Amino acid sequence: QVQLVESGGGLVQTGGSLRLSCAASGRIVGIGAMGWYRQAPGKQRELVAAVTSGGSTNYADSVKGRFTISRDNTKNTVLLQMNSLNPEDTAVYYCHARVAASLGPFVDHWGQGTQVTVAS
């Protein structure tokens, strides 16, 4: 069984920074794309940033230049460095990864979510 465990959320003032971390564990054979999504109250879940196994990245327009995603394939981790945070970034942030476990296909997995709150 594969698990994604997130850490690093919290409360920060406008203009501050936070770093989110997500570690995948279990009987992992391979990991494809990894990324972060967020969901604010009353809104749909949206992609924040993603990174392929080869290191190619993709960002939502709203976070370009402020957030940086990175991954460590040796540790099965993905990080999201968030700078210049503003209240519009307030949301629950979810880690996502496409993981192949044992001899099975790649399957989407999600973390439990971590709250990020940016105070004005």
XYZ file of C-alpha atoms in Angstrom:
120
model
C 0.000 0.000 0.000
C 1.255 3.433 -0.931
C 1.005 6.432 1.379
C 1.741 10.103 0.807
C 2.517 12.001 3.985
C 2.597 15.791 3.907
C 4.102 18.296 6.293
C 4.895 21.984 6.470
C 1.579 23.805 6.403
C 0.640 26.490 8.873
C -0.169 30.136 9.446
C 1.968 32.863 7.908
C 1.686 36.597 7.356
C 1.302 38.133 3.913
C 4.664 38.184 2.187
C 5.947 35.255 4.199
C 7.184 31.851 3.119
C 6.369 28.229 3.786
C 7.772 24.974 2.514
C 5.594 21.927 2.029
C 7.040 18.449 1.945
C 5.522 15.162 0.820
C 7.042 11.717 1.146
C 5.775 8.621 -0.622
C 6.205 5.271 1.078
C 5.167 1.689 0.543
C 5.973 -1.014 -1.981
C 6.870 1.475 -4.679
C 8.265 0.343 -8.004
C 8.146 3.687 -9.738
C 6.771 7.214 -9.454
C 5.673 9.316 -12.373
C 4.501 12.875 -12.024
C 4.311 14.404 -8.562
C 2.625 17.636 -7.679
C 0.642 19.865 -5.394
C -2.991 20.838 -5.667
C -4.999 23.149 -3.463
C -8.619 23.664 -2.582
C -9.970 26.814 -1.000
C -13.397 26.915 0.679
C -16.161 26.906 -1.896
C -13.765 26.365 -4.785
C -12.682 23.406 -6.868
C -9.368 21.706 -6.351
C -6.763 23.211 -8.652
C -3.266 22.348 -9.769
C -0.586 24.469 -8.129
C 2.569 22.866 -9.494
C 3.749 19.557 -10.876
C 7.050 17.938 -11.749
C 7.695 14.921 -13.945
C 10.122 12.149 -13.099
C 12.534 13.811 -15.497
C 12.311 17.144 -13.736
C 10.053 19.123 -16.063
C 7.840 21.504 -14.129
C 4.465 23.126 -14.626
C 2.937 25.930 -12.544
C -0.399 27.623 -12.224
C -0.189 31.173 -13.544
C -1.132 32.531 -10.120
C 2.003 31.088 -8.478
C 4.616 31.483 -11.202
C 7.662 33.317 -9.909
C 6.644 32.756 -6.279
C 6.474 28.981 -5.840
C 9.105 26.396 -6.704
C 8.516 22.672 -6.918
C 11.289 20.103 -6.674
C 11.626 16.396 -6.118
C 14.178 13.922 -4.853
C 13.768 10.648 -6.695
C 16.099 8.843 -4.303
C 13.861 9.701 -1.353
C 10.485 9.681 -3.155
C 9.799 13.200 -1.944
C 8.404 16.359 -3.476
C 8.805 19.837 -2.038
C 6.936 23.063 -2.641
C 8.728 26.249 -1.648
C 6.171 29.038 -1.386
C 7.373 32.644 -1.211
C 5.585 35.979 -1.246
C 2.430 34.371 0.052
C -0.823 36.309 -0.028
C -4.292 35.625 1.380
C -5.436 34.186 -1.975
C -3.023 31.306 -1.371
C -5.020 30.209 1.667
C -6.250 26.664 1.048
C -5.778 23.035 1.895
C -2.818 21.789 -0.098
C -2.769 18.203 -1.321
C 0.203 16.185 -2.498
C -0.367 14.047 -5.568
C 1.716 11.321 -7.163
C 1.251 8.704 -9.841
C 2.751 5.592 -8.333
C 3.334 2.062 -9.552
C 3.275 -0.370 -6.641
C 4.587 -3.928 -6.887
C 3.848 -5.034 -10.464
C 0.711 -2.934 -10.905
C -0.029 0.039 -13.149
C 0.553 3.680 -12.276
C -2.262 4.889 -10.022
C -3.095 8.317 -8.640
C -2.434 8.756 -4.941
C -3.250 11.703 -2.693
C -2.018 12.960 0.623
C -4.330 13.839 3.481
C -3.972 17.566 2.918
C -2.247 20.293 4.900
C -3.749 23.677 5.719
C -2.004 26.830 4.590
C -3.408 30.071 5.957
C -2.055 33.465 4.957
C -3.102 36.320 7.203
C -3.499 39.812 5.766
